[in-house]
Short mmCIF file of C-alpha atoms in Angstrom, two decimals:
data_model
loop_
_atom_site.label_atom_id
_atom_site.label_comp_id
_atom_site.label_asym_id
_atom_site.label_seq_id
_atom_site.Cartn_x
_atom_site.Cartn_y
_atom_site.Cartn_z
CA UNK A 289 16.71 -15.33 33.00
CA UNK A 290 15.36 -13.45 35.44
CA UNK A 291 16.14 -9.01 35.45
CA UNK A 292 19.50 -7.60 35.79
CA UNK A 293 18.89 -6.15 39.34
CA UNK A 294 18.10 -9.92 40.29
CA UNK A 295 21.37 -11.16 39.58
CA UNK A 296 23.71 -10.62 42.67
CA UNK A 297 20.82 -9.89 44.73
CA UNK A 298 21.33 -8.03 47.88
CA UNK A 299 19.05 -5.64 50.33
CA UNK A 300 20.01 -2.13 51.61
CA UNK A 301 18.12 0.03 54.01
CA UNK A 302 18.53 3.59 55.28
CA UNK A 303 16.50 5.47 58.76
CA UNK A 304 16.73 8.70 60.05
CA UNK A 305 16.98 9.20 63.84
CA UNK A 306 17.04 12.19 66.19
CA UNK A 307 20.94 14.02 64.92
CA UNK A 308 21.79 10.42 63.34
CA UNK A 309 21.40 8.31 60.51
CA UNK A 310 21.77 4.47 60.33
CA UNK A 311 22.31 2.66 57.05
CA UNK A 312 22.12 -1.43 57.19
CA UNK A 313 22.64 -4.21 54.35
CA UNK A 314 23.05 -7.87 53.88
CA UNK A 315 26.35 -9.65 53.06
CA UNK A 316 25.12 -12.61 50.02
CA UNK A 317 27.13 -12.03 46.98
CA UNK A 318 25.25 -14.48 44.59
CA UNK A 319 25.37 -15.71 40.45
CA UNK A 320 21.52 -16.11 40.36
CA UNK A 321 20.57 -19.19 42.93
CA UNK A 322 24.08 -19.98 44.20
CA UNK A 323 25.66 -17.93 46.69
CA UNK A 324 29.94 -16.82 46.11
CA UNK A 325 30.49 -15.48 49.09
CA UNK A 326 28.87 -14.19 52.56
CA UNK A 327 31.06 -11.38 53.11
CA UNK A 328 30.53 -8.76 50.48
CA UNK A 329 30.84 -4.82 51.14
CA UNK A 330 27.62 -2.96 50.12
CA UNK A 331 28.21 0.26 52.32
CA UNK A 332 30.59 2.91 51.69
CA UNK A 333 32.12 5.34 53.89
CA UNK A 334 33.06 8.44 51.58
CA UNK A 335 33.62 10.86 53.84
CA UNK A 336 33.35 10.71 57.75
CA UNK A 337 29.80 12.43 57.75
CA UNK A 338 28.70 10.46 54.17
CA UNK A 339 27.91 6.72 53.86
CA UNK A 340 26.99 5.69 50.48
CA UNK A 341 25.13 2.40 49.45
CA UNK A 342 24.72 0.00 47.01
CA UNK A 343 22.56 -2.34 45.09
CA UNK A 344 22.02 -4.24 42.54
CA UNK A 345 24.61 -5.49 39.71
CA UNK A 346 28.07 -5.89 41.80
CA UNK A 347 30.10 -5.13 38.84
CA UNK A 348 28.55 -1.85 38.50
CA UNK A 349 28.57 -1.51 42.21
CA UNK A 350 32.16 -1.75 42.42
CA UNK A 351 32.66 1.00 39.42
CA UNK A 352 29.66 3.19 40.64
CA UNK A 353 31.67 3.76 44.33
CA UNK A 354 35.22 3.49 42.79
CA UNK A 355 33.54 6.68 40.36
CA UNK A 356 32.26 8.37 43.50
CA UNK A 357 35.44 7.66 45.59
CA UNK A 358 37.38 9.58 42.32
CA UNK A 359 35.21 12.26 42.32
CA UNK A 360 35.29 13.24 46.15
CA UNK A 361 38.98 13.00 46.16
CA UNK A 362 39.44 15.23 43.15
CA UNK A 363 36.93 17.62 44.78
CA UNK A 364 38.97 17.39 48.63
CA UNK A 365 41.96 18.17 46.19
CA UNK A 366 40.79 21.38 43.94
CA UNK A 367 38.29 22.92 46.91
CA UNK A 368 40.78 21.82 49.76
CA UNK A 369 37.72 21.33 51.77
CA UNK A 370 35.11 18.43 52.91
CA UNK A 371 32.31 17.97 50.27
CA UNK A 372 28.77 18.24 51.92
CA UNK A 373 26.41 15.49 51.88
CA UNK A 374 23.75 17.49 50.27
CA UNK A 375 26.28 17.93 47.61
CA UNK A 376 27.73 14.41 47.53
CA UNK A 377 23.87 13.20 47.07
CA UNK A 378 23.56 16.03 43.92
CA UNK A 379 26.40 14.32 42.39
CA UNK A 380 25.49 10.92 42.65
CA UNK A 381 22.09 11.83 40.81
CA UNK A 382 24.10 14.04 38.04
CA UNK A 383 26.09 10.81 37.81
CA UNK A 384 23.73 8.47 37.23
CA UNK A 385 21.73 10.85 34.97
CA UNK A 386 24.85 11.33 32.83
CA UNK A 387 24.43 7.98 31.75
CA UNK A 388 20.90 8.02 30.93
CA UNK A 389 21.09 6.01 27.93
CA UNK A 390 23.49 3.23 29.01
CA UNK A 391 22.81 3.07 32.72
CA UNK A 392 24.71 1.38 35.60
CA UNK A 393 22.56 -0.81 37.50
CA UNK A 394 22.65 0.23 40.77
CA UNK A 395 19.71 2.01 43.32
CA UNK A 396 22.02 3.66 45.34
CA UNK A 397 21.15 5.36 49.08
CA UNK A 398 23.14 8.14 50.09
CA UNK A 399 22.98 8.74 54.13
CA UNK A 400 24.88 11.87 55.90
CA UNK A 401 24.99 14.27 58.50
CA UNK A 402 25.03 18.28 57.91
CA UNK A 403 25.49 20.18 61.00
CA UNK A 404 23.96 17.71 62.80
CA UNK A 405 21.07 17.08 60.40
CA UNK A 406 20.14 13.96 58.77
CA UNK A 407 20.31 13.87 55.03
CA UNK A 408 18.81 10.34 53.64
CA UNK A 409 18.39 9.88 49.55
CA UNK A 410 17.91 7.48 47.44
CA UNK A 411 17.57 7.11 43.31
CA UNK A 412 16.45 4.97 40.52
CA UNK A 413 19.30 3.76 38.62
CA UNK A 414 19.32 6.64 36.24
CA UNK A 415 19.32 9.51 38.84
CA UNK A 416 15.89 10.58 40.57
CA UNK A 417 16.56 11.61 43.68
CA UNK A 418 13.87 10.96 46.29
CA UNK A 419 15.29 12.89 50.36
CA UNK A 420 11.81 13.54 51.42
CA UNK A 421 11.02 10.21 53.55
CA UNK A 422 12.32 9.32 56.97
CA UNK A 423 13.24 5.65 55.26
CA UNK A 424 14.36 4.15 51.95
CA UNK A 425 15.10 0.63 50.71
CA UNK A 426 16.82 -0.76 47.90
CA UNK A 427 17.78 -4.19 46.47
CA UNK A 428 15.90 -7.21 45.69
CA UNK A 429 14.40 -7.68 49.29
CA UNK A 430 13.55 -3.98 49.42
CA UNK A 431 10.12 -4.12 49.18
CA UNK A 432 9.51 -6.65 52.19
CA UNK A 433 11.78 -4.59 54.11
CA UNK A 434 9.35 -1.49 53.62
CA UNK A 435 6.75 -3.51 55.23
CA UNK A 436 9.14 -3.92 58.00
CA UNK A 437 9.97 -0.01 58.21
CA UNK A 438 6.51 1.21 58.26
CA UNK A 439 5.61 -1.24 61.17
CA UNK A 440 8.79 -0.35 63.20
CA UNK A 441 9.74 3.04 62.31
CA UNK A 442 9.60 6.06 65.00
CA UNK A 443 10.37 9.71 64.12
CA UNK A 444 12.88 11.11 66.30
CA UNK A 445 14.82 7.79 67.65
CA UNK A 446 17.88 7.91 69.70
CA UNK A 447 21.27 5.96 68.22
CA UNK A 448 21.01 2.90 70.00
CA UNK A 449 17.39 2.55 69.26
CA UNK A 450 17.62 3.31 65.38
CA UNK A 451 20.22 -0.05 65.28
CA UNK A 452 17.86 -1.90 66.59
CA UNK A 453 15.38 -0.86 64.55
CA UNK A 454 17.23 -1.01 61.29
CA UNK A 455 19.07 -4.16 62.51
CA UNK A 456 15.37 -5.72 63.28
CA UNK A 457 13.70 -4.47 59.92
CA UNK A 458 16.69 -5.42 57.51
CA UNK A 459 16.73 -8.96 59.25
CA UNK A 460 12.81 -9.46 58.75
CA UNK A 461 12.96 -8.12 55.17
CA UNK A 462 15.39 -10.07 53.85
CA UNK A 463 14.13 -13.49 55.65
CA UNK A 464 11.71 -13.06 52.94
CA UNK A 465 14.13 -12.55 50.00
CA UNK A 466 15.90 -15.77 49.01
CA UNK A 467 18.45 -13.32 47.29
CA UNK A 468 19.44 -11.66 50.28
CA UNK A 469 20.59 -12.36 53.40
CA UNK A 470 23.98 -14.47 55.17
CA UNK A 471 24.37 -12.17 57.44
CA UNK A 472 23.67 -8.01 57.68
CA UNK A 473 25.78 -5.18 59.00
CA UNK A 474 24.51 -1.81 60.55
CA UNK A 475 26.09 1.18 60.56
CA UNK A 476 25.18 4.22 62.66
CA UNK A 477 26.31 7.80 62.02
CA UNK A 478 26.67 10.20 64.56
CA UNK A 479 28.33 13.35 65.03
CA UNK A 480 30.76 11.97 67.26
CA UNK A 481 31.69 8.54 66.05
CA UNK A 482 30.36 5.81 63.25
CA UNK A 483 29.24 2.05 64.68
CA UNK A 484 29.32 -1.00 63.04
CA UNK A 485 27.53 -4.00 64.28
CA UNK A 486 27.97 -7.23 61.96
CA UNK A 487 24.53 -9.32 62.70
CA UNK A 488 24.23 -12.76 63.55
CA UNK A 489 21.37 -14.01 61.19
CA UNK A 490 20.06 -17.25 59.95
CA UNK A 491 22.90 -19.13 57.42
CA UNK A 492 20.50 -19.57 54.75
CA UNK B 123 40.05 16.39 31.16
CA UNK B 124 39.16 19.47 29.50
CA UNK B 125 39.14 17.97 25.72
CA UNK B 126 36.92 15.09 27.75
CA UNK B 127 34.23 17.50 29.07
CA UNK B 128 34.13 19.41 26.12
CA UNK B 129 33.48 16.22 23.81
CA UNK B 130 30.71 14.94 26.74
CA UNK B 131 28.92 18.50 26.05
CA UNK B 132 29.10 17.93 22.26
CA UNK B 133 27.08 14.83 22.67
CA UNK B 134 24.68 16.44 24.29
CA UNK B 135 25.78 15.94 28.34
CA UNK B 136 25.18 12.02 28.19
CA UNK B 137 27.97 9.30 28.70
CA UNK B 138 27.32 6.20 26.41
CA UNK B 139 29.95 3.86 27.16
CA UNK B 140 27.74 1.17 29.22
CA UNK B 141 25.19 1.37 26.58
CA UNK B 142 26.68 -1.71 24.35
CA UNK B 143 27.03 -3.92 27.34
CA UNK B 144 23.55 -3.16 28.39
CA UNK B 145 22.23 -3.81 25.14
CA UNK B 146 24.06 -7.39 24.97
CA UNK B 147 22.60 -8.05 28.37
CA UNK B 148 19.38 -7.30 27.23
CA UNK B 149 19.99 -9.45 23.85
CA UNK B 150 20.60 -12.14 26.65
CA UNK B 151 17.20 -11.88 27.90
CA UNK B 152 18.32 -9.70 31.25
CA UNK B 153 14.71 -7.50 31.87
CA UNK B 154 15.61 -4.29 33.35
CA UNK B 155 14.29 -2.82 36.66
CA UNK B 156 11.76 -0.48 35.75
CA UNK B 157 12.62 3.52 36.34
CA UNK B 158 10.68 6.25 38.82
CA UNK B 159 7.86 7.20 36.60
CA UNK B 160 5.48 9.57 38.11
CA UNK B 161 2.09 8.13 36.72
CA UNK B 162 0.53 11.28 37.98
CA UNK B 163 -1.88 13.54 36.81
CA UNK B 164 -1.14 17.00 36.25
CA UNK B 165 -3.71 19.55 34.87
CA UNK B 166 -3.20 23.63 34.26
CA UNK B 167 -5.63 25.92 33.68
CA UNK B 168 -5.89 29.94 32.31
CA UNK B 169 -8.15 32.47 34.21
CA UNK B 170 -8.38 36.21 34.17
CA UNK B 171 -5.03 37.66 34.88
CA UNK B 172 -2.69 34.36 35.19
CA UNK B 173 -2.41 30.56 34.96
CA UNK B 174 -3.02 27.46 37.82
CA UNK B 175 -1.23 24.32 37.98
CA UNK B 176 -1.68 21.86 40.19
CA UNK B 177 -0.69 18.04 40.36
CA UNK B 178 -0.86 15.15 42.81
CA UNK B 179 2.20 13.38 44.63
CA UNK B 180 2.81 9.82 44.10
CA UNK B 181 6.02 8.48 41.98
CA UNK B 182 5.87 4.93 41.39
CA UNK B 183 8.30 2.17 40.03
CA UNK B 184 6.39 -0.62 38.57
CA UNK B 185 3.10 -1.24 40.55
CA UNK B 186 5.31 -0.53 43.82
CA UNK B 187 5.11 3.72 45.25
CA UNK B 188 8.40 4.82 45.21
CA UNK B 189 7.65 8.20 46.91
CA UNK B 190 4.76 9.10 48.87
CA UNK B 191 5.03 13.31 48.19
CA UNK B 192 7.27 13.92 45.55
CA UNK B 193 7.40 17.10 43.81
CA UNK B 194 6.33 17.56 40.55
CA UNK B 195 6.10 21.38 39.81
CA UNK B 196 9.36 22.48 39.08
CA UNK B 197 9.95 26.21 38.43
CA UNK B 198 11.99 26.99 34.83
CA UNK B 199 12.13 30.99 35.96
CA UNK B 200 10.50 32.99 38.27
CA UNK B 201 7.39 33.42 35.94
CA UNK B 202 7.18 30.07 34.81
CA UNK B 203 6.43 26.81 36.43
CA UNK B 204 6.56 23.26 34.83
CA UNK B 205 4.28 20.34 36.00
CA UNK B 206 6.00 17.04 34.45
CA UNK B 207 4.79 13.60 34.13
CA UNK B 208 6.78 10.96 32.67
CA UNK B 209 10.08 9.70 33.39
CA UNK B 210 10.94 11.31 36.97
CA UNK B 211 14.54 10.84 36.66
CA UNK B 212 14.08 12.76 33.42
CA UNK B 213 12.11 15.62 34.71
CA UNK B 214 14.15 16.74 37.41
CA UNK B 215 17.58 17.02 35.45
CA UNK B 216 16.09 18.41 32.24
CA UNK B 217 13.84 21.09 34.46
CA UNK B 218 16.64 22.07 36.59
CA UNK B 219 19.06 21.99 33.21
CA UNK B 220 16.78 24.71 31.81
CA UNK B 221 16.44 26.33 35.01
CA UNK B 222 20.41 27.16 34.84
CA UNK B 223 19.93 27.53 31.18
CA UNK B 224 17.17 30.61 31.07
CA UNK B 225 18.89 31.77 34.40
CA UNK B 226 21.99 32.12 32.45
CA UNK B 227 20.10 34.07 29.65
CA UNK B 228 18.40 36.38 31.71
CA UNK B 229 21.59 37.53 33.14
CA UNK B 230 23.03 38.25 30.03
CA UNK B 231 20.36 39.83 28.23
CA UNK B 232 18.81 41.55 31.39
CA UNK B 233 15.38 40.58 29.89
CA UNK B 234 12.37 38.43 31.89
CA UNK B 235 11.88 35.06 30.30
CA UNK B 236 9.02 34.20 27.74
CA UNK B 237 6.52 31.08 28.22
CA UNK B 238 7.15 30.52 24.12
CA UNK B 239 11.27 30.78 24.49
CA UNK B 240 10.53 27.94 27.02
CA UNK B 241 8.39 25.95 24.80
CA UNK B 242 10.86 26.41 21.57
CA UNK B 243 14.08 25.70 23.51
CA UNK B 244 12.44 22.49 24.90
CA UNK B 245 10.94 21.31 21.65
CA UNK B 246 14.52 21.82 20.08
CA UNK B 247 16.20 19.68 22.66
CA UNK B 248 13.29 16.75 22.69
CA UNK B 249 13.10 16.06 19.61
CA UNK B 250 16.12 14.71 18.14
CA UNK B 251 16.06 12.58 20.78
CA UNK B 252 13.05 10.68 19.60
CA UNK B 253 10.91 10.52 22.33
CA UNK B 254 13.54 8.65 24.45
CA UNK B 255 13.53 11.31 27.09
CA UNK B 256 10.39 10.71 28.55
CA UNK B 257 8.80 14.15 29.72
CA UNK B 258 5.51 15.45 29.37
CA UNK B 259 4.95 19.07 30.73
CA UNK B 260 2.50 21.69 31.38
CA UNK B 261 4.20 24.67 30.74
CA UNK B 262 2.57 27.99 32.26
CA UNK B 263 3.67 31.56 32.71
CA UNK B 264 2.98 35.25 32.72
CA UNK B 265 5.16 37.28 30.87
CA UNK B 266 4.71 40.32 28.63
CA UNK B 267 2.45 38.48 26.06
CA UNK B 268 0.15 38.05 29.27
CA UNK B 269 -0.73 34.74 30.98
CA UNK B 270 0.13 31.44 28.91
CA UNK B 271 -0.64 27.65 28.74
CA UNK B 272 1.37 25.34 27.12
CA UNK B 273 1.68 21.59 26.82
CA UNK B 274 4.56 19.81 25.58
CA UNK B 275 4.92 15.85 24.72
CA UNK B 276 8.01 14.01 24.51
CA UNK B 277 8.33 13.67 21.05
CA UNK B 278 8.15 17.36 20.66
CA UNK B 279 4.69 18.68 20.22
CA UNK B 280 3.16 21.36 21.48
CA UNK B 281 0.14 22.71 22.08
CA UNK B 282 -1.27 25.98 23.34
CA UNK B 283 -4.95 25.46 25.17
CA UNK B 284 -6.70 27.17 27.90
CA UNK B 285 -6.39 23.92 30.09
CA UNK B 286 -4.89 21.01 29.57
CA UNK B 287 -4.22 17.86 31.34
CA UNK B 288 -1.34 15.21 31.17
CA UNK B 289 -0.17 12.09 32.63
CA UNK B 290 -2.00 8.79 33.44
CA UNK B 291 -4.80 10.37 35.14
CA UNK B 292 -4.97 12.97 32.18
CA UNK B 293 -8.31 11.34 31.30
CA UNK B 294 -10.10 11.57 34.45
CA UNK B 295 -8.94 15.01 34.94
CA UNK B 296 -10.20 16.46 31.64
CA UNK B 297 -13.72 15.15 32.28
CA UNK B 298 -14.21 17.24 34.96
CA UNK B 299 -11.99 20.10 32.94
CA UNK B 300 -14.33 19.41 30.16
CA UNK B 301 -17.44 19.89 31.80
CA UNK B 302 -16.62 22.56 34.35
CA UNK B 303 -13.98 25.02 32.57
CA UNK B 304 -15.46 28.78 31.39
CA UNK B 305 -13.73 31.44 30.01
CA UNK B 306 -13.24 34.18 32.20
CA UNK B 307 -12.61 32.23 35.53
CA UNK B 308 -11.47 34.17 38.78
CA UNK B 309 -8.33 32.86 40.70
CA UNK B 310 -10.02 31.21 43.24
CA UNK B 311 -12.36 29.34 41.11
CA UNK B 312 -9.80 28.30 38.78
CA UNK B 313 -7.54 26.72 41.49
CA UNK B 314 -10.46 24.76 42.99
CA UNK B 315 -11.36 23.92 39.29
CA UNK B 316 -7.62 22.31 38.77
CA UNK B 317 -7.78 20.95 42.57
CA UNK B 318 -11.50 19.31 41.81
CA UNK B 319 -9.52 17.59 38.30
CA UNK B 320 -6.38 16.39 39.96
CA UNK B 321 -8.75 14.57 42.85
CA UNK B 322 -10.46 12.95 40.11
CA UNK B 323 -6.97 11.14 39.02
CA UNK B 324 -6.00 10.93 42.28
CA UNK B 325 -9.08 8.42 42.55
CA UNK B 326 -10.09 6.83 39.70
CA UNK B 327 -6.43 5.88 38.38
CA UNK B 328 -3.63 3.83 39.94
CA UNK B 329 -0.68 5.58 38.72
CA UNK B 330 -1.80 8.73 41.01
CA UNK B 331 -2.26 9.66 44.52
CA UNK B 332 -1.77 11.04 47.97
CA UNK B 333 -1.36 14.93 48.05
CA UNK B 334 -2.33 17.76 45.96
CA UNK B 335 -0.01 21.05 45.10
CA UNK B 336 -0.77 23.84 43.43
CA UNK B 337 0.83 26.78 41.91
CA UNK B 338 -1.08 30.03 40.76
CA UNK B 339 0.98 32.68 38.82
CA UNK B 340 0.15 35.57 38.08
CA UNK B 341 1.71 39.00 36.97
CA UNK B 342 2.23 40.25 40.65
CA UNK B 343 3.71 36.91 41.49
CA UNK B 344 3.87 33.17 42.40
CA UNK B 345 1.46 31.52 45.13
CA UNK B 346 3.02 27.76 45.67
CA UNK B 347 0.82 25.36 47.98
CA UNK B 348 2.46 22.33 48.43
CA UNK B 349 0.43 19.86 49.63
CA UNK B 350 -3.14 21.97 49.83
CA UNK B 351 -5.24 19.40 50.01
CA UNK B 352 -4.24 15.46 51.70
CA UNK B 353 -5.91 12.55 51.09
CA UNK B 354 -3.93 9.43 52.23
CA UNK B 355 -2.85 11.00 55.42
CA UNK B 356 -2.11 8.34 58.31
CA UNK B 357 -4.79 8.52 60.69
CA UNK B 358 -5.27 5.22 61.85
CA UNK B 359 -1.26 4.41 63.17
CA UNK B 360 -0.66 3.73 66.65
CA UNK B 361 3.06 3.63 67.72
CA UNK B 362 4.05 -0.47 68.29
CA UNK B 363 3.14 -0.44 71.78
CA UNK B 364 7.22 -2.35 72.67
CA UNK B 365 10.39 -0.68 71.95
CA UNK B 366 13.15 -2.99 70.84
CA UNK B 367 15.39 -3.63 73.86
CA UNK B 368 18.28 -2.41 73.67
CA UNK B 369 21.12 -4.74 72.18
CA UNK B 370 17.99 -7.31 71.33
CA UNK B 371 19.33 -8.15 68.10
CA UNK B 372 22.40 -10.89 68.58
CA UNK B 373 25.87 -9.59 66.93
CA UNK B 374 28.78 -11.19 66.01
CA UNK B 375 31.42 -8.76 66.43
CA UNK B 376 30.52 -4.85 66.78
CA UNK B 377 33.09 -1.88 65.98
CA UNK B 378 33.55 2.02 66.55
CA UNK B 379 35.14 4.32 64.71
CA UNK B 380 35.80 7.62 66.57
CA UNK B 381 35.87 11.02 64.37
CA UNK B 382 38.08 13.37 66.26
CA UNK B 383 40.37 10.60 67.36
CA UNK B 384 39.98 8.91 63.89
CA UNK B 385 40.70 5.44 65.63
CA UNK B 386 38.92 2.15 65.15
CA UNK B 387 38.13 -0.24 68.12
CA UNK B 388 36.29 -3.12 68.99
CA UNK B 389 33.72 -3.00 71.27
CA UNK B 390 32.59 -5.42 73.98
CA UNK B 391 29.63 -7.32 74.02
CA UNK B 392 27.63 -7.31 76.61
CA UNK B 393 25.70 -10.44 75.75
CA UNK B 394 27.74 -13.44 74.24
CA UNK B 395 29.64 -13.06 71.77
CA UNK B 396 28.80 -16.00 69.01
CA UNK B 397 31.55 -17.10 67.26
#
């Protein structure tokens, strides 16, 4: 048996650009080497300016953003106001760290924009929140797809050349991972309106 | 929801209600991915008039660096900083839980907070827990008592020393605290002592690396550095001399959603369109 992170598999990535933020992950849903289905959602849209997502065990995948979905709608209801992404990203790391002792095994990324600034974080799955780098990978092909980002990644890119970027590093990444893959969606945030492109990779 | 919160506090904050499926999962043979530590080395040290801290920058998770320039002095009050190594998830929730914890003291009691009220109240909390919150600080402040140095371990245990030294590099570090520490040190000297120990782990061990920050309290007030000396800095990158043309990478359907409109549409391709 191999680790509990390995069992579904999947790959998510997250880049800053200049006033946007792209988040991109595969689409295998898999029970250790056999794949379920190819069309599994790993990214989240919470809020119009927050995109939350997700990796590792589906089951707690599922939970973790039906938990996150609860909380921002309770919060919309008692503040009467849009939560801020700096906030949403505190409260997925008090979240996490309130299970400390029975975690859910997920490495979420939390991507937003706040007055037109990026905010990109990312945590273990018991709540250490890490928004100081430009980049950050999860899932079981995250580690090739760092190689990927440090080759490709420019500060300061424009929205159309952030998806390709993402797009190109999330497809090389995950060639490498025989848990991820089956196809890979991007999504770009800007101020003005959030794309999704669904990739055409290699079906294996 | 109010009964709910109250009986979460009661137990101490934490939720436990995965923790019998994890442990079945485990029983299973499941391994678990590893957690942020921040291998690190972190070292303190007294002089004449206040305390130094300093402590490198690297978190890993397993052999793999999770963050290149974390942070890993936290402040517990304004007279009192905390360098932690251990669990990093651990660190920053517990520091910043007795951050709003001393904060909420000194506004009721209308008194400055005391390096040894930090070290008790920490000690309290750590130990029934057993060592399973995994934080090791370096506790330092001035206060009334005058400047202080404190270590704490997870278990529980402290220890009050001139200079101390914790985390994987801890080793390395205290040679050159060893050899070089006097009493009597002046600021300056004292933070290139602790900068000199923390370069030591930031070489000779894995666990720690890139950056060095420092902190130097003293009665008049805090000096912060981060990042006062870099190491690992990037100097050989050149930017990939192609940009990615645009629309290079082949789609299979592509979509908009529009904010202000709040509408979805398709968009055209204008390569093929694979079906």
């Amino acid at each position: 048996m191999s680790g509990i992170f390995e069992y579904n598999g999947g790959s998510i990535v997250g880049m800053k650009g200049k006033n946007c933020i792209a988040m991109a992950c595969d689409r295998r849903f898999g029970q250790q080497m056999s794949t379920i289905t190819t069309n599994y959602q790993k990214v989240f849209k919470i809020q119009d300016n927050i995109l939350l997502a997700l990796s590792g065990l589906n089951t707690d995948i599922h939970t973790f953003y039906a938990l996150m979905e609860k909380e921002i709608n309770l919060y919309n209801l008692k503040e009467n106001r849009k939560m801020k992404p700096t906030t949403f990203a505190n409260l997925v790391a008090s979240a996490l760290y309130e299970r400390r002792f029975g975690p859910f095994f997920v490495t979420p990324i939390v991507a937003g924009l706040e007055n037109g600034k990026p905010i990109l974080a990312t945590y273990d799955s018991i709540g250490c929140k890490s928004d100081l780098d430009d980049f950050q990978v999860g899932g079981t092909g995250g580690n090739y797809i760092y190689g990927a980002c440090e080759a490709f990644f420019k500060p300061d890119m424009s929205p159309e050349e952030l998806e390709e970027v993402i797009g190109q590093s999330l497809v090389s990444g995950c060639d490498r991972d025989a848990l991820s893959g089956w196809g890979g969606v991007v999504y770009v945030l800007t101020e003005q309106k959030l794309t999704v492109k669904i990739l055409k990779t290699k079906q294996t | 929801m109010q009964y709910f919160d109250n009986y979460l506090q009661s137990k101490g904050g934490y939720d436990y209600t995965n923790a019998k499926r994890n442990e079945l999962m485990k029983a299973q043979g499941f391994k678990e991915m590893p957690f942020t530590k921040t291998g690190t080395t972190i070292v303190g040290v007294l002089f004449d008039g206040g305390v130094v801290m300093a402590a490198d920058t690297r978190a890993t998770a397993g052999s793999i660096v999770a963050d290149k320039n974390c942070e890993k002095l936290h402040t517990l009050a304004p007279n009192i900083w905390a360098a932690g190594a251990g669990t990093a998830a651990d660190l920053h929730h517990q520091c910043a839980h007795f951050n709003a914890k001393l904060k909420l003291q000194r506004l009721n009691l209308n008194r400055q907070s005391r390096v040894n009220e930090v070290i008790t109240k920490l000690t309290s909390k750590l130990f029934p827990y057993r060592g399973q919150i995994g934080v090791a600080l370096i506790i330092g402040g001035v206060d009334c008592n005058g400047p202080q140095l404190a270590s704490v371990s997870p278990h529980g245990n402290y220890v009050y020393h001139p200079f101390q030294s914790m985390g994987s590099g801890s080793l390395a570090a205290l040679g050159i605290l060893e050899a070089k520490f006097q009493d009597g040190l002046t600021k300056q000297q004292a933070i290139d002592l602790a900068i000199e120990a923390i370069e030591a782990g930031i070489f000779h061990d894995m666990g720690s690396g890139s950056n060095v920050d420092v902190v130097a309290i003293t009665k008049e007030g805090v000096d912060y550095r981060r990042n006062i000396r870099q190491y690992n800095a990037k100097s050989h990158q050149k930017q990939i001399p192609y940009p990615f043309p645009i629309n290079n990478t082949p789609a299979l359907r592509k979509y908009e959603f529009n904010f202000e409109k709040q509408e979805l549409t398709e968009v055209g391709q204008e390569m093929e369109i694979v079906e």
